[in-house]
Amino acid sequence: MAIPETASLNAIIANLSGNWDSTKGLEPGRIWNQPVVTYALGTAVSPPASKNEAAGFVPLGPNQIARANDAFAIWNELIDRMTLVPIASVANADITLAASTTTDRGGTYATSTLGSRIGGRNSDFAFTDVAIWLSSSWPSLAEGSIAYGGYGFHTMLHEIG
């Protein structure tokens, strides 16, 4: 049996807060540089889209809304440096979460807009907004299928985080 690799606390923090790029390796992190971050769910109106997601916008159903709110609540409990607050307007939210039939390559993903670096060169970037798009064609994210412990709920947690 091999001995587990050890890492310093700083290395662990860097790996958890950094951004992994398959060609560049670990890059500086992307963080929210504000104490309150708002989020809104795509229940009636499509959030702003970076690709063609708005064309296939599908309103979230009651079960999807409940699980998305639960996923945000879990992250809110984990992160003590900021507070996640739900708001009604997708146009004014820092983070949006919605479903679409026209996600890029049928995927589920988060896209972000980054502001300036915090602290100069090789430091973290500040988020200005994040759009999370769920593919409505994924069975695990379907209104009747998304459940605690399931792949769809895990996917929501991953994309929010």
PDB file of C-alpha atoms in Angstrom:
ATOM      1  CA  MET A   1       0.000   0.000   0.000  1.00  0.00           C
ATOM      2  CA  ALA A   2       1.370   3.410  -0.969  1.00  0.00           C
ATOM      3  CA  ILE A   3       1.656   6.181   1.570  1.00  0.00           C
ATOM      4  CA  PRO A   4      -0.757   9.035   0.752  1.00  0.00           C
ATOM      5  CA  GLU A   5       0.841  12.172  -0.609  1.00  0.00           C
ATOM      6  CA  THR A   6       0.902  15.064   1.859  1.00  0.00           C
ATOM      7  CA  ALA A   7       0.497  18.744   1.140  1.00  0.00           C
ATOM      8  CA  SER A   8       0.857  21.939   3.111  1.00  0.00           C
ATOM      9  CA  LEU A   9      -2.208  23.864   4.210  1.00  0.00           C
ATOM     10  CA  ASN A  10      -1.344  26.596   1.666  1.00  0.00           C
ATOM     11  CA  ALA A  11      -1.138  24.015  -1.140  1.00  0.00           C
ATOM     12  CA  ILE A  12      -4.522  22.593  -0.161  1.00  0.00           C
ATOM     13  CA  ILE A  13      -6.096  26.076  -0.097  1.00  0.00           C
ATOM     14  CA  ALA A  14      -4.559  26.923  -3.480  1.00  0.00           C
ATOM     15  CA  ASN A  15      -5.910  23.730  -5.025  1.00  0.00           C
ATOM     16  CA  LEU A  16      -9.395  24.235  -3.594  1.00  0.00           C
ATOM     17  CA  SER A  17      -9.635  27.892  -4.580  1.00  0.00           C
ATOM     18  CA  GLY A  18      -7.687  27.784  -7.824  1.00  0.00           C
ATOM     19  CA  ASN A  19      -8.879  27.058 -11.316  1.00  0.00           C
ATOM     20  CA  TRP A  20      -7.579  23.950 -13.065  1.00  0.00           C
ATOM     21  CA  ASP A  21      -6.849  24.374 -16.774  1.00  0.00           C
ATOM     22  CA  SER A  22      -5.987  21.184 -18.678  1.00  0.00           C
ATOM     23  CA  THR A  23      -3.263  22.941 -20.669  1.00  0.00           C
ATOM     24  CA  LYS A  24      -1.964  25.456 -18.112  1.00  0.00           C
ATOM     25  CA  GLY A  25      -2.328  23.581 -14.825  1.00  0.00           C
ATOM     26  CA  LEU A  26      -3.410  25.319 -11.640  1.00  0.00           C
ATOM     27  CA  GLU A  27      -4.173  28.995 -12.200  1.00  0.00           C
ATOM     28  CA  PRO A  28      -5.137  31.701  -9.701  1.00  0.00           C
ATOM     29  CA  GLY A  29      -8.599  31.329  -8.249  1.00  0.00           C
ATOM     30  CA  ARG A  30     -11.842  32.973  -9.074  1.00  0.00           C
ATOM     31  CA  ILE A  31     -13.649  34.355  -6.069  1.00  0.00           C
ATOM     32  CA  TRP A  32     -16.529  36.575  -5.088  1.00  0.00           C
ATOM     33  CA  ASN A  33     -15.090  39.760  -3.619  1.00  0.00           C
ATOM     34  CA  GLN A  34     -18.279  40.891  -1.903  1.00  0.00           C
ATOM     35  CA  PRO A  35     -20.055  39.889   1.312  1.00  0.00           C
ATOM     36  CA  VAL A  36     -23.458  39.214  -0.309  1.00  0.00           C
ATOM     37  CA  VAL A  37     -23.945  37.296  -3.569  1.00  0.00           C
ATOM     38  CA  THR A  38     -27.436  37.109  -5.043  1.00  0.00           C
ATOM     39  CA  TYR A  39     -28.877  34.272  -7.071  1.00  0.00           C
ATOM     40  CA  ALA A  40     -32.025  33.791  -9.144  1.00  0.00           C
ATOM     41  CA  LEU A  41     -33.581  30.770 -10.793  1.00  0.00           C
ATOM     42  CA  GLY A  42     -34.919  30.658 -14.335  1.00  0.00           C
ATOM     43  CA  THR A  43     -38.568  30.003 -13.531  1.00  0.00           C
ATOM     44  CA  ALA A  44     -40.347  32.283 -16.018  1.00  0.00           C
ATOM     45  CA  VAL A  45     -37.803  34.436 -17.870  1.00  0.00           C
ATOM     46  CA  SER A  46     -34.502  33.355 -19.400  1.00  0.00           C
ATOM     47  CA  PRO A  47     -31.395  34.757 -17.773  1.00  0.00           C
ATOM     48  CA  PRO A  48     -28.800  36.449 -19.982  1.00  0.00           C
ATOM     49  CA  ALA A  49     -27.026  33.802 -22.062  1.00  0.00           C
ATOM     50  CA  SER A  50     -23.444  33.555 -23.308  1.00  0.00           C
ATOM     51  CA  LYS A  51     -24.174  31.261 -26.232  1.00  0.00           C
ATOM     52  CA  ASN A  52     -27.528  30.128 -27.613  1.00  0.00           C
ATOM     53  CA  GLU A  53     -29.037  28.947 -24.326  1.00  0.00           C
ATOM     54  CA  ALA A  54     -31.822  31.568 -24.237  1.00  0.00           C
ATOM     55  CA  ALA A  55     -33.307  30.230 -27.485  1.00  0.00           C
ATOM     56  CA  GLY A  56     -34.057  26.904 -25.793  1.00  0.00           C
ATOM     57  CA  PHE A  57     -34.938  28.251 -22.339  1.00  0.00           C
ATOM     58  CA  VAL A  58     -37.112  25.843 -20.315  1.00  0.00           C
ATOM     59  CA  PRO A  59     -38.636  27.123 -17.050  1.00  0.00           C
ATOM     60  CA  LEU A  60     -37.608  25.117 -13.994  1.00  0.00           C
ATOM     61  CA  GLY A  61     -40.349  22.989 -12.427  1.00  0.00           C
ATOM     62  CA  PRO A  62     -41.294  22.955  -8.727  1.00  0.00           C
ATOM     63  CA  ASN A  63     -39.032  19.997  -7.841  1.00  0.00           C
ATOM     64  CA  GLN A  64     -36.078  21.497  -9.745  1.00  0.00           C
ATOM     65  CA  ILE A  65     -36.645  24.832  -7.977  1.00  0.00           C
ATOM     66  CA  ALA A  66     -36.732  23.137  -4.572  1.00  0.00           C
ATOM     67  CA  ARG A  67     -33.520  21.157  -5.224  1.00  0.00           C
ATOM     68  CA  ALA A  68     -31.738  24.232  -6.658  1.00  0.00           C
ATOM     69  CA  ASN A  69     -32.656  26.259  -3.551  1.00  0.00           C
ATOM     70  CA  ASP A  70     -31.425  23.378  -1.389  1.00  0.00           C
ATOM     71  CA  ALA A  71     -28.132  23.254  -3.315  1.00  0.00           C
ATOM     72  CA  PHE A  72     -27.603  26.997  -2.828  1.00  0.00           C
ATOM     73  CA  ALA A  73     -28.474  26.612   0.882  1.00  0.00           C
ATOM     74  CA  ILE A  74     -25.836  23.889   1.258  1.00  0.00           C
ATOM     75  CA  TRP A  75     -23.189  26.141  -0.296  1.00  0.00           C
ATOM     76  CA  ASN A  76     -24.358  29.014   1.902  1.00  0.00           C
ATOM     77  CA  GLU A  77     -23.676  26.835   4.963  1.00  0.00           C
ATOM     78  CA  LEU A  78     -20.211  25.867   3.677  1.00  0.00           C
ATOM     79  CA  ILE A  79     -18.958  29.339   2.783  1.00  0.00           C
ATOM     80  CA  ASP A  80     -18.486  31.657   5.718  1.00  0.00           C
ATOM     81  CA  ARG A  81     -16.933  34.602   3.894  1.00  0.00           C
ATOM     82  CA  MET A  82     -20.110  35.567   2.027  1.00  0.00           C
ATOM     83  CA  THR A  83     -23.868  35.051   2.097  1.00  0.00           C
ATOM     84  CA  LEU A  84     -25.947  33.689  -0.791  1.00  0.00           C
ATOM     85  CA  VAL A  85     -29.285  35.499  -1.038  1.00  0.00           C
ATOM     86  CA  PRO A  86     -32.129  34.538  -3.402  1.00  0.00           C
ATOM     87  CA  ILE A  87     -33.789  37.280  -5.444  1.00  0.00           C
ATOM     88  CA  ALA A  88     -36.581  37.159  -8.031  1.00  0.00           C
ATOM     89  CA  SER A  89     -34.919  38.962 -10.941  1.00  0.00           C
ATOM     90  CA  VAL A  90     -32.581  36.961 -13.190  1.00  0.00           C
ATOM     91  CA  ALA A  91     -31.549  40.269 -14.777  1.00  0.00           C
ATOM     92  CA  ASN A  92     -30.179  41.586 -11.461  1.00  0.00           C
ATOM     93  CA  ALA A  93     -28.727  38.418  -9.908  1.00  0.00           C
ATOM     94  CA  ASP A  94     -25.023  37.718  -9.479  1.00  0.00           C
ATOM     95  CA  ILE A  95     -25.641  34.000 -10.155  1.00  0.00           C
ATOM     96  CA  THR A  96     -28.393  32.587 -12.341  1.00  0.00           C
ATOM     97  CA  LEU A  97     -29.415  28.958 -12.727  1.00  0.00           C
ATOM     98  CA  ALA A  98     -31.666  27.882 -15.591  1.00  0.00           C
ATOM     99  CA  ALA A  99     -32.386  25.024 -17.996  1.00  0.00           C
ATOM    100  CA  SER A 100     -32.221  24.970 -21.780  1.00  0.00           C
ATOM    101  CA  THR A 101     -32.647  22.600 -24.719  1.00  0.00           C
ATOM    102  CA  THR A 102     -29.836  24.453 -26.524  1.00  0.00           C
ATOM    103  CA  THR A 103     -26.873  24.299 -24.146  1.00  0.00           C
ATOM    104  CA  ASP A 104     -23.434  24.101 -25.737  1.00  0.00           C
ATOM    105  CA  ARG A 105     -22.916  20.514 -26.960  1.00  0.00           C
ATOM    106  CA  GLY A 106     -25.854  19.398 -24.819  1.00  0.00           C
ATOM    107  CA  GLY A 107     -23.831  20.038 -21.679  1.00  0.00           C
ATOM    108  CA  THR A 108     -24.472  21.410 -18.218  1.00  0.00           C
ATOM    109  CA  TYR A 109     -22.009  24.113 -17.154  1.00  0.00           C
ATOM    110  CA  ALA A 110     -21.306  27.445 -15.501  1.00  0.00           C
ATOM    111  CA  THR A 111     -19.967  30.413 -17.413  1.00  0.00           C
ATOM    112  CA  SER A 112     -18.550  33.441 -15.658  1.00  0.00           C
ATOM    113  CA  THR A 113     -17.583  37.007 -16.268  1.00  0.00           C
ATOM    114  CA  LEU A 114     -14.455  38.010 -14.403  1.00  0.00           C
ATOM    115  CA  GLY A 115     -13.508  41.426 -13.161  1.00  0.00           C
ATOM    116  CA  SER A 116     -10.041  42.589 -12.272  1.00  0.00           C
ATOM    117  CA  ARG A 117      -7.419  40.721 -10.284  1.00  0.00           C
ATOM    118  CA  ILE A 118      -7.507  41.172  -6.550  1.00  0.00           C
ATOM    119  CA  GLY A 119      -4.016  41.953  -5.336  1.00  0.00           C
ATOM    120  CA  GLY A 120      -2.128  42.293  -8.601  1.00  0.00           C
ATOM    121  CA  ARG A 121      -0.360  39.841 -10.906  1.00  0.00           C
ATOM    122  CA  ASN A 122      -0.852  36.098 -10.280  1.00  0.00           C
ATOM    123  CA  SER A 123      -3.618  36.747  -7.785  1.00  0.00           C
ATOM    124  CA  ASP A 124      -7.279  35.780  -7.752  1.00  0.00           C
ATOM    125  CA  PHE A 125      -9.840  37.206 -10.154  1.00  0.00           C
ATOM    126  CA  ALA A 126     -13.140  38.586  -8.871  1.00  0.00           C
ATOM    127  CA  PHE A 127     -16.350  37.224 -10.376  1.00  0.00           C
ATOM    128  CA  THR A 128     -18.830  39.781 -11.647  1.00  0.00           C
ATOM    129  CA  ASP A 129     -21.515  37.243 -12.603  1.00  0.00           C
ATOM    130  CA  VAL A 130     -22.044  33.534 -13.190  1.00  0.00           C
ATOM    131  CA  ALA A 131     -24.644  31.809 -15.379  1.00  0.00           C
ATOM    132  CA  ILE A 132     -25.338  28.127 -14.670  1.00  0.00           C
ATOM    133  CA  TRP A 133     -27.052  26.266 -17.499  1.00  0.00           C
ATOM    134  CA  LEU A 134     -28.572  22.828 -17.027  1.00  0.00           C
ATOM    135  CA  SER A 135     -29.264  20.695 -20.080  1.00  0.00           C
ATOM    136  CA  SER A 136     -32.961  19.873 -20.125  1.00  0.00           C
ATOM    137  CA  SER A 137     -32.122  16.677 -22.039  1.00  0.00           C
ATOM    138  CA  TRP A 138     -30.252  15.119 -19.095  1.00  0.00           C
ATOM    139  CA  PRO A 139     -32.588  12.559 -17.482  1.00  0.00           C
ATOM    140  CA  SER A 140     -30.945  13.091 -14.072  1.00  0.00           C
ATOM    141  CA  LEU A 141     -31.937  16.792 -14.140  1.00  0.00           C
ATOM    142  CA  ALA A 142     -35.539  16.182 -15.232  1.00  0.00           C
ATOM    143  CA  GLU A 143     -38.338  17.572 -13.074  1.00  0.00           C
ATOM    144  CA  GLY A 144     -39.461  14.142 -11.899  1.00  0.00           C
ATOM    145  CA  SER A 145     -35.965  12.693 -11.468  1.00  0.00           C
ATOM    146  CA  ILE A 146     -33.798  15.171  -9.591  1.00  0.00           C
ATOM    147  CA  ALA A 147     -33.377  13.909  -6.042  1.00  0.00           C
ATOM    148  CA  TYR A 148     -31.016  14.075  -3.069  1.00  0.00           C
ATOM    149  CA  GLY A 149     -28.060  11.758  -3.612  1.00  0.00           C
ATOM    150  CA  GLY A 150     -28.755  11.529  -7.343  1.00  0.00           C
ATOM    151  CA  TYR A 151     -26.511  12.608 -10.177  1.00  0.00           C
ATOM    152  CA  GLY A 152     -28.709  15.626 -11.032  1.00  0.00           C
ATOM    153  CA  PHE A 153     -28.507  17.068  -7.519  1.00  0.00           C
ATOM    154  CA  HIS A 154     -24.762  16.358  -7.441  1.00  0.00           C
ATOM    155  CA  THR A 155     -24.458  18.220 -10.764  1.00  0.00           C
ATOM    156  CA  MET A 156     -26.250  21.269  -9.346  1.00  0.00           C
ATOM    157  CA  LEU A 157     -23.955  21.308  -6.316  1.00  0.00           C
ATOM    158  CA  HIS A 158     -20.903  21.012  -8.571  1.00  0.00           C
ATOM    159  CA  GLU A 159     -21.931  23.820 -10.921  1.00  0.00           C
ATOM    160  CA  ILE A 160     -22.849  26.190  -8.091  1.00  0.00           C
ATOM    161  CA  GLY A 161     -19.532  25.519  -6.385  1.00  0.00           C
TER     162      GLY A 161
END
